Short mmCIF file of C-alpha atoms in Angstrom, two decimals:
data_model
loop_
_atom_site.label_atom_id
_atom_site.label_comp_id
_atom_site.label_asym_id
_atom_site.label_seq_id
_atom_site.Cartn_x
_atom_site.Cartn_y
_atom_site.Cartn_z
CA UNK A 25 0.00 0.00 0.00
CA UNK A 26 1.24 3.47 -0.88
CA UNK A 27 0.73 6.24 1.68
CA UNK A 28 -0.18 9.79 0.76
CA UNK A 29 0.11 12.68 3.18
CA UNK A 30 -2.51 15.44 3.02
CA UNK A 31 -1.66 18.90 1.80
CA UNK A 32 -0.40 21.27 4.50
CA UNK A 33 -2.99 23.74 5.73
CA UNK A 34 -3.07 26.92 7.80
CA UNK A 35 -6.13 25.53 9.58
CA UNK A 36 -3.96 23.23 11.71
CA UNK A 37 -1.86 26.16 12.94
CA UNK A 38 -4.94 28.31 13.53
CA UNK A 39 -6.57 25.51 15.52
CA UNK A 40 -3.38 25.10 17.57
CA UNK A 41 -3.29 28.81 18.46
CA UNK A 42 -6.98 28.81 19.40
CA UNK A 43 -6.45 25.67 21.50
CA UNK A 44 -3.71 27.39 23.52
CA UNK A 45 -5.77 30.55 23.98
CA UNK A 46 -8.91 28.67 25.07
CA UNK A 47 -6.92 26.37 27.39
CA UNK A 48 -5.25 29.41 28.98
CA UNK A 49 -8.64 31.11 29.44
CA UNK A 50 -10.04 27.94 31.03
CA UNK A 51 -7.17 27.71 33.51
CA UNK A 52 -7.43 31.43 34.31
CA UNK A 53 -11.16 31.03 34.97
CA UNK A 54 -10.83 27.89 37.11
CA UNK A 55 -7.94 29.05 39.31
CA UNK A 56 -10.16 31.25 41.55
CA UNK A 57 -12.66 28.38 41.84
CA UNK A 58 -9.88 26.07 42.97
CA UNK A 59 -8.63 28.61 45.48
CA UNK A 60 -12.13 29.03 46.91
CA UNK A 61 -12.60 25.28 47.32
CA UNK A 62 -9.14 24.94 48.90
CA UNK A 63 -10.45 26.74 51.99
CA UNK A 64 -11.93 24.76 54.90
CA UNK A 65 -15.47 23.57 54.03
CA UNK A 66 -17.00 25.94 56.59
CA UNK A 67 -15.47 28.91 54.74
CA UNK A 68 -16.38 27.93 51.18
CA UNK A 69 -17.78 31.02 49.39
CA UNK A 70 -20.51 29.01 47.66
CA UNK A 71 -22.92 31.11 45.59
CA UNK A 72 -24.41 31.46 42.12
CA UNK A 73 -21.44 33.52 40.89
CA UNK A 74 -18.98 30.76 41.81
CA UNK A 75 -21.17 28.23 40.03
CA UNK A 76 -21.30 30.40 36.89
CA UNK A 77 -17.53 30.85 36.96
CA UNK A 78 -16.91 27.14 37.40
CA UNK A 79 -19.38 26.31 34.63
CA UNK A 80 -17.68 28.77 32.28
CA UNK A 81 -14.28 27.28 33.07
CA UNK A 82 -15.48 23.73 32.43
CA UNK A 83 -17.13 24.82 29.18
CA UNK A 84 -13.88 26.41 28.02
CA UNK A 85 -11.96 23.30 29.06
CA UNK A 86 -14.34 21.11 27.05
CA UNK A 87 -13.96 23.39 24.03
CA UNK A 88 -10.18 23.20 24.35
CA UNK A 89 -10.43 19.41 24.50
CA UNK A 90 -12.49 19.42 21.30
CA UNK A 91 -9.88 21.59 19.57
CA UNK A 92 -7.12 19.31 20.83
CA UNK A 93 -8.91 16.25 19.45
CA UNK A 94 -9.21 17.87 16.03
CA UNK A 95 -5.56 18.93 16.05
CA UNK A 96 -4.44 15.36 16.70
CA UNK A 97 -6.92 14.07 14.08
CA UNK A 98 -5.45 16.48 11.50
CA UNK A 99 -1.88 15.55 12.41
CA UNK A 100 -2.60 11.81 11.98
CA UNK A 101 -4.64 12.11 8.76
CA UNK A 102 -3.31 10.22 5.72
CA UNK A 103 -4.58 8.31 2.69
CA UNK A 104 -3.68 4.85 1.43
CA UNK A 105 -4.09 3.17 -1.96
CA UNK A 106 -3.79 -0.43 -3.09
CA UNK A 107 -5.48 -2.58 -5.73
CA UNK A 108 -8.49 -3.23 -3.54
CA UNK A 109 -9.44 0.24 -2.37
CA UNK A 110 -8.86 3.70 -1.01
CA UNK A 111 -8.23 4.02 2.73
CA UNK A 112 -8.45 7.12 4.91
CA UNK A 113 -6.73 6.96 8.30
CA UNK A 114 -6.96 9.28 11.32
CA UNK A 115 -6.57 8.69 15.06
CA UNK A 116 -6.58 4.93 14.63
CA UNK A 117 -9.80 4.97 12.57
CA UNK A 118 -9.96 3.74 8.99
CA UNK A 119 -12.50 4.59 6.30
CA UNK A 120 -12.61 1.95 3.57
CA UNK A 121 -13.73 2.79 0.02
CA UNK A 122 -13.62 -0.37 -2.17
CA UNK A 123 -12.02 0.19 -5.56
CA UNK A 124 -14.96 -1.33 -7.43
CA UNK A 125 -17.29 1.31 -5.93
CA UNK A 126 -15.28 4.29 -7.20
CA UNK A 127 -16.91 5.71 -10.32
CA UNK A 128 -14.76 8.77 -11.00
CA UNK A 129 -12.60 11.46 -9.42
CA UNK A 130 -13.80 15.06 -9.58
CA UNK A 131 -11.56 18.05 -9.03
CA UNK A 132 -13.25 20.52 -6.74
CA UNK A 133 -16.73 20.45 -5.22
CA UNK A 134 -18.55 23.78 -5.41
CA UNK A 135 -22.05 22.78 -4.33
CA UNK A 136 -23.49 24.43 -1.23
CA UNK A 137 -22.97 22.21 1.83
CA UNK A 138 -19.55 20.91 0.80
CA UNK A 139 -17.73 22.95 3.47
CA UNK A 140 -19.98 21.94 6.37
CA UNK A 141 -20.64 24.26 9.31
CA UNK A 142 -17.95 26.23 11.10
CA UNK A 143 -17.19 23.57 13.73
CA UNK A 144 -16.53 21.06 10.91
CA UNK A 145 -13.62 23.17 9.68
CA UNK A 146 -11.38 23.00 12.75
CA UNK A 147 -7.97 21.68 11.70
CA UNK A 148 -9.41 20.22 8.50
CA UNK A 149 -12.74 19.85 6.73
CA UNK A 150 -14.35 16.81 8.35
CA UNK A 151 -17.68 15.20 9.07
CA UNK A 152 -20.54 13.80 7.09
CA UNK A 153 -23.05 16.06 5.36
CA UNK A 154 -25.25 16.55 2.35
CA UNK A 155 -24.78 18.78 -0.66
CA UNK A 156 -27.40 21.15 -2.04
CA UNK A 157 -28.16 18.58 -4.78
CA UNK A 158 -29.00 15.98 -2.10
CA UNK A 159 -25.87 13.84 -2.46
CA UNK A 160 -24.10 12.65 0.71
CA UNK A 161 -20.53 13.78 1.29
CA UNK A 162 -17.81 12.80 3.76
CA UNK A 163 -15.02 15.29 4.32
CA UNK A 164 -11.39 14.34 4.95
CA UNK A 165 -9.71 17.35 3.35
CA UNK A 166 -7.15 19.81 4.71
CA UNK A 167 -7.97 22.28 1.91
CA UNK A 168 -11.18 23.94 0.78
CA UNK A 169 -13.51 21.48 -1.04
CA UNK A 170 -13.18 23.65 -4.14
CA UNK A 171 -9.53 22.54 -4.33
CA UNK A 172 -9.98 19.02 -2.95
CA UNK A 173 -10.49 15.77 -4.84
CA UNK A 174 -13.98 14.31 -4.83
CA UNK A 175 -13.93 10.50 -4.91
CA UNK A 176 -17.32 9.75 -6.42
CA UNK A 177 -19.17 6.52 -5.59
CA UNK A 178 -22.78 5.58 -6.20
CA UNK A 179 -23.64 6.36 -2.57
CA UNK A 180 -21.57 9.43 -1.66
CA UNK A 181 -18.56 11.63 -2.31
CA UNK A 182 -15.34 11.44 -0.28
CA UNK A 183 -13.42 14.72 -0.16
CA UNK A 184 -9.66 14.24 0.22
CA UNK A 185 -6.59 16.41 -0.35
CA UNK A 186 -3.45 14.31 -1.03
CA UNK A 187 -0.18 15.98 -1.85
CA UNK A 188 0.78 15.63 -5.52
CA UNK A 189 -2.87 15.22 -6.45
CA UNK A 190 -2.07 14.64 -10.15
CA UNK A 191 0.13 11.65 -9.28
CA UNK A 192 -2.53 10.39 -6.87
CA UNK A 193 -5.24 10.50 -9.57
CA UNK A 194 -2.94 8.74 -12.04
CA UNK A 195 -2.18 5.91 -9.62
CA UNK A 196 -5.84 5.59 -8.62
CA UNK A 197 -6.90 5.26 -12.26
CA UNK A 198 -4.21 2.66 -12.90
CA UNK A 199 -5.39 0.57 -9.97
CA UNK A 200 -9.01 0.87 -11.12
CA UNK A 201 -8.05 -0.45 -14.57
CA UNK A 202 -6.12 -3.38 -13.09
CA UNK A 203 -9.05 -4.30 -10.87
CA UNK A 204 -9.21 -5.46 -7.24
CA UNK A 205 -7.93 -8.78 -5.91
CA UNK A 206 -10.53 -9.06 -3.17
CA UNK A 207 -13.85 -7.44 -2.36
CA UNK A 208 -13.75 -5.06 0.60
CA UNK A 209 -16.58 -4.04 2.88
CA UNK A 210 -17.13 -0.28 2.69
CA UNK A 211 -17.50 1.85 5.79
CA UNK A 212 -15.77 2.99 8.93
CA UNK A 213 -13.52 0.72 10.97
CA UNK A 214 -13.33 2.57 14.27
CA UNK A 215 -10.19 2.43 16.36
CA UNK A 216 -10.55 1.17 19.94
CA UNK A 217 -8.69 3.96 21.73
CA UNK A 218 -11.49 6.57 21.76
CA UNK A 219 -14.47 4.17 22.14
CA UNK A 220 -15.97 5.65 18.96
CA UNK A 221 -18.94 3.28 18.86
CA UNK A 222 -19.93 4.13 22.44
CA UNK A 223 -19.84 7.90 21.98
CA UNK A 224 -21.79 7.80 18.69
CA UNK A 225 -24.57 5.60 20.09
CA UNK A 226 -27.76 7.73 20.01
CA UNK A 227 -29.20 6.27 23.22
CA UNK A 228 -25.93 6.84 25.05
CA UNK A 229 -25.63 10.40 23.72
CA UNK A 230 -29.14 11.38 24.79
CA UNK A 231 -28.81 9.74 28.21
CA UNK A 232 -25.49 11.47 28.89
CA UNK A 233 -26.78 14.88 27.78
CA UNK A 234 -29.86 14.52 29.98
CA UNK A 235 -27.78 13.33 32.95
CA UNK A 236 -25.39 16.28 32.61
CA UNK A 237 -28.26 18.77 32.36
CA UNK A 238 -29.93 17.31 35.47
CA UNK A 239 -26.65 17.33 37.37
CA UNK A 240 -25.94 20.95 36.46
CA UNK A 241 -29.46 21.87 37.55
CA UNK A 242 -28.82 20.16 40.90
CA UNK A 243 -25.46 21.86 41.44
CA UNK A 244 -26.68 25.26 40.25
CA UNK A 245 -29.77 25.25 42.44
CA UNK A 246 -27.85 24.17 45.53
CA UNK A 247 -25.09 26.74 45.04
CA UNK A 248 -27.64 29.52 44.43
CA UNK A 249 -29.55 28.65 47.62
CA UNK A 250 -26.46 27.92 49.71
CA UNK A 251 -25.88 31.48 51.06
CA UNK A 252 -29.43 31.61 52.45
CA UNK A 253 -29.13 28.32 54.34
CA UNK A 254 -28.59 28.32 58.11
CA UNK A 255 -25.27 27.17 59.50
CA UNK A 256 -26.91 23.88 60.58
CA UNK A 257 -29.52 22.12 58.45
CA UNK A 258 -31.72 19.10 59.10
CA UNK A 259 -30.30 16.21 57.09
CA UNK A 260 -32.49 13.40 58.48
CA UNK A 261 -36.16 13.06 59.46
CA UNK A 262 -38.52 10.34 60.67
CA UNK A 263 -41.61 9.28 58.64
CA UNK A 264 -43.67 12.03 60.31
CA UNK A 265 -41.20 14.69 59.17
CA UNK A 266 -39.70 15.33 62.60
CA UNK A 267 -36.00 16.24 62.38
CA UNK A 268 -33.66 13.63 63.83
CA UNK A 269 -30.36 15.38 63.42
CA UNK A 270 -28.59 18.43 62.04
CA UNK A 271 -25.32 18.87 60.19
CA UNK A 272 -23.17 21.74 58.90
CA UNK A 273 -24.67 23.13 55.73
CA UNK A 274 -21.64 22.31 53.58
CA UNK A 275 -22.48 18.61 53.90
CA UNK A 276 -25.42 19.11 51.56
CA UNK A 277 -22.84 19.58 48.79
CA UNK A 278 -21.95 15.91 49.17
CA UNK A 279 -25.19 15.13 47.28
CA UNK A 280 -24.00 16.45 43.89
CA UNK A 281 -20.53 15.03 44.59
CA UNK A 282 -22.01 11.56 45.15
CA UNK A 283 -24.21 11.84 42.06
CA UNK A 284 -21.19 12.86 39.96
CA UNK A 285 -19.08 9.95 41.25
CA UNK A 286 -21.86 7.42 40.55
CA UNK A 287 -22.34 8.90 37.09
CA UNK A 288 -18.62 8.58 36.34
CA UNK A 289 -18.66 5.00 37.63
CA UNK A 290 -21.52 4.11 35.27
CA UNK A 291 -19.72 5.86 32.43
CA UNK A 292 -16.55 3.86 33.02
CA UNK A 293 -18.47 0.59 33.22
CA UNK A 294 -20.36 1.50 30.06
CA UNK A 295 -17.12 2.13 28.16
CA UNK A 296 -15.75 -1.22 29.35
CA UNK A 297 -18.91 -3.19 28.55
CA UNK A 298 -20.06 -1.63 25.27
CA UNK A 299 -18.16 -3.98 22.96
CA UNK A 300 -19.56 -7.05 24.75
CA UNK A 301 -23.07 -5.82 25.49
CA UNK A 302 -24.21 -2.50 24.09
CA UNK A 303 -27.61 -2.94 25.75
CA UNK A 304 -26.01 -3.18 29.19
CA UNK A 305 -23.90 -0.10 28.54
CA UNK A 306 -26.99 1.86 27.48
CA UNK A 307 -28.88 0.74 30.59
CA UNK A 308 -26.05 1.98 32.78
CA UNK A 309 -26.28 5.46 31.25
CA UNK A 310 -30.07 5.47 31.63
CA UNK A 311 -29.53 4.46 35.25
CA UNK A 312 -27.36 7.56 35.65
CA UNK A 313 -30.32 9.67 34.53
CA UNK A 314 -32.51 8.01 37.17
CA UNK A 315 -29.87 8.61 39.83
CA UNK A 316 -29.70 12.31 38.99
CA UNK A 317 -33.48 12.55 39.38
CA UNK A 318 -33.32 10.81 42.78
CA UNK A 319 -30.58 13.15 44.00
CA UNK A 320 -32.63 16.13 42.83
CA UNK A 321 -35.61 14.86 44.83
CA UNK A 322 -33.38 14.33 47.88
CA UNK A 323 -32.02 17.89 47.61
CA UNK A 324 -35.51 19.36 47.31
CA UNK A 325 -36.65 17.34 50.34
CA UNK A 326 -33.81 18.70 52.46
CA UNK A 327 -33.96 22.30 51.26
CA UNK A 328 -37.73 22.82 51.24
#
């Protein structure tokens, strides 16, 4: 198999600069939060402003992580050719395009939708989409689709940008004329390192989004109400509602901490189990949603 590197692009350098800026902003935002939580629990300055600052810092950190992922994906992108097909590699993943499925190679795609949205242009043009004419497209190009090669199949177009594109087209056409030795199965062969199948599972995605939203609602509500709480709060009650014991108010913050730890435990188990039983992994994430609801109910019971 011959390997072809993609054309160099300014997008990789721009993404790297943005990654450093966003990461620095995240650290700058989170440092005061860390200092506040380093105080004794009785002196924690818990309030809505601290929650907003922490949430902003975590959002910036997540955005920096997304940029970092795309930078590594761009740096590891390359194309392969042999008699049987075209292969696109990045981050341990492999997209397989059987040679017998390739109908032609177009130079430049100008239809609306070829570029994708702004977030699909970080580092390189990536992601699946649909052109204005209704045809599906998959982007693996470090240059604008107008200057990329469009590998046309009956099902979709693959946008790539190999260096020495003229030599690439010539070799591809030669291999098409010779014909394949074996029939390949088209599609994505996901690498194991990033648990691609788990993260792209629709049930898992929706359960995780809902669990995170519920958890943020729990944390936000508790931190907003925290300054108005008395120094001692009733943490236990008998069936009639009579208080059985009091505790320092900071102990109520152990509720979101416990819910976060249980959620992370279910997430880790789901990642480990998904390849063997996807149903079990999905159930674990749905269980996390149920746990967040139970912790919300517990917090409301204590606070109100």
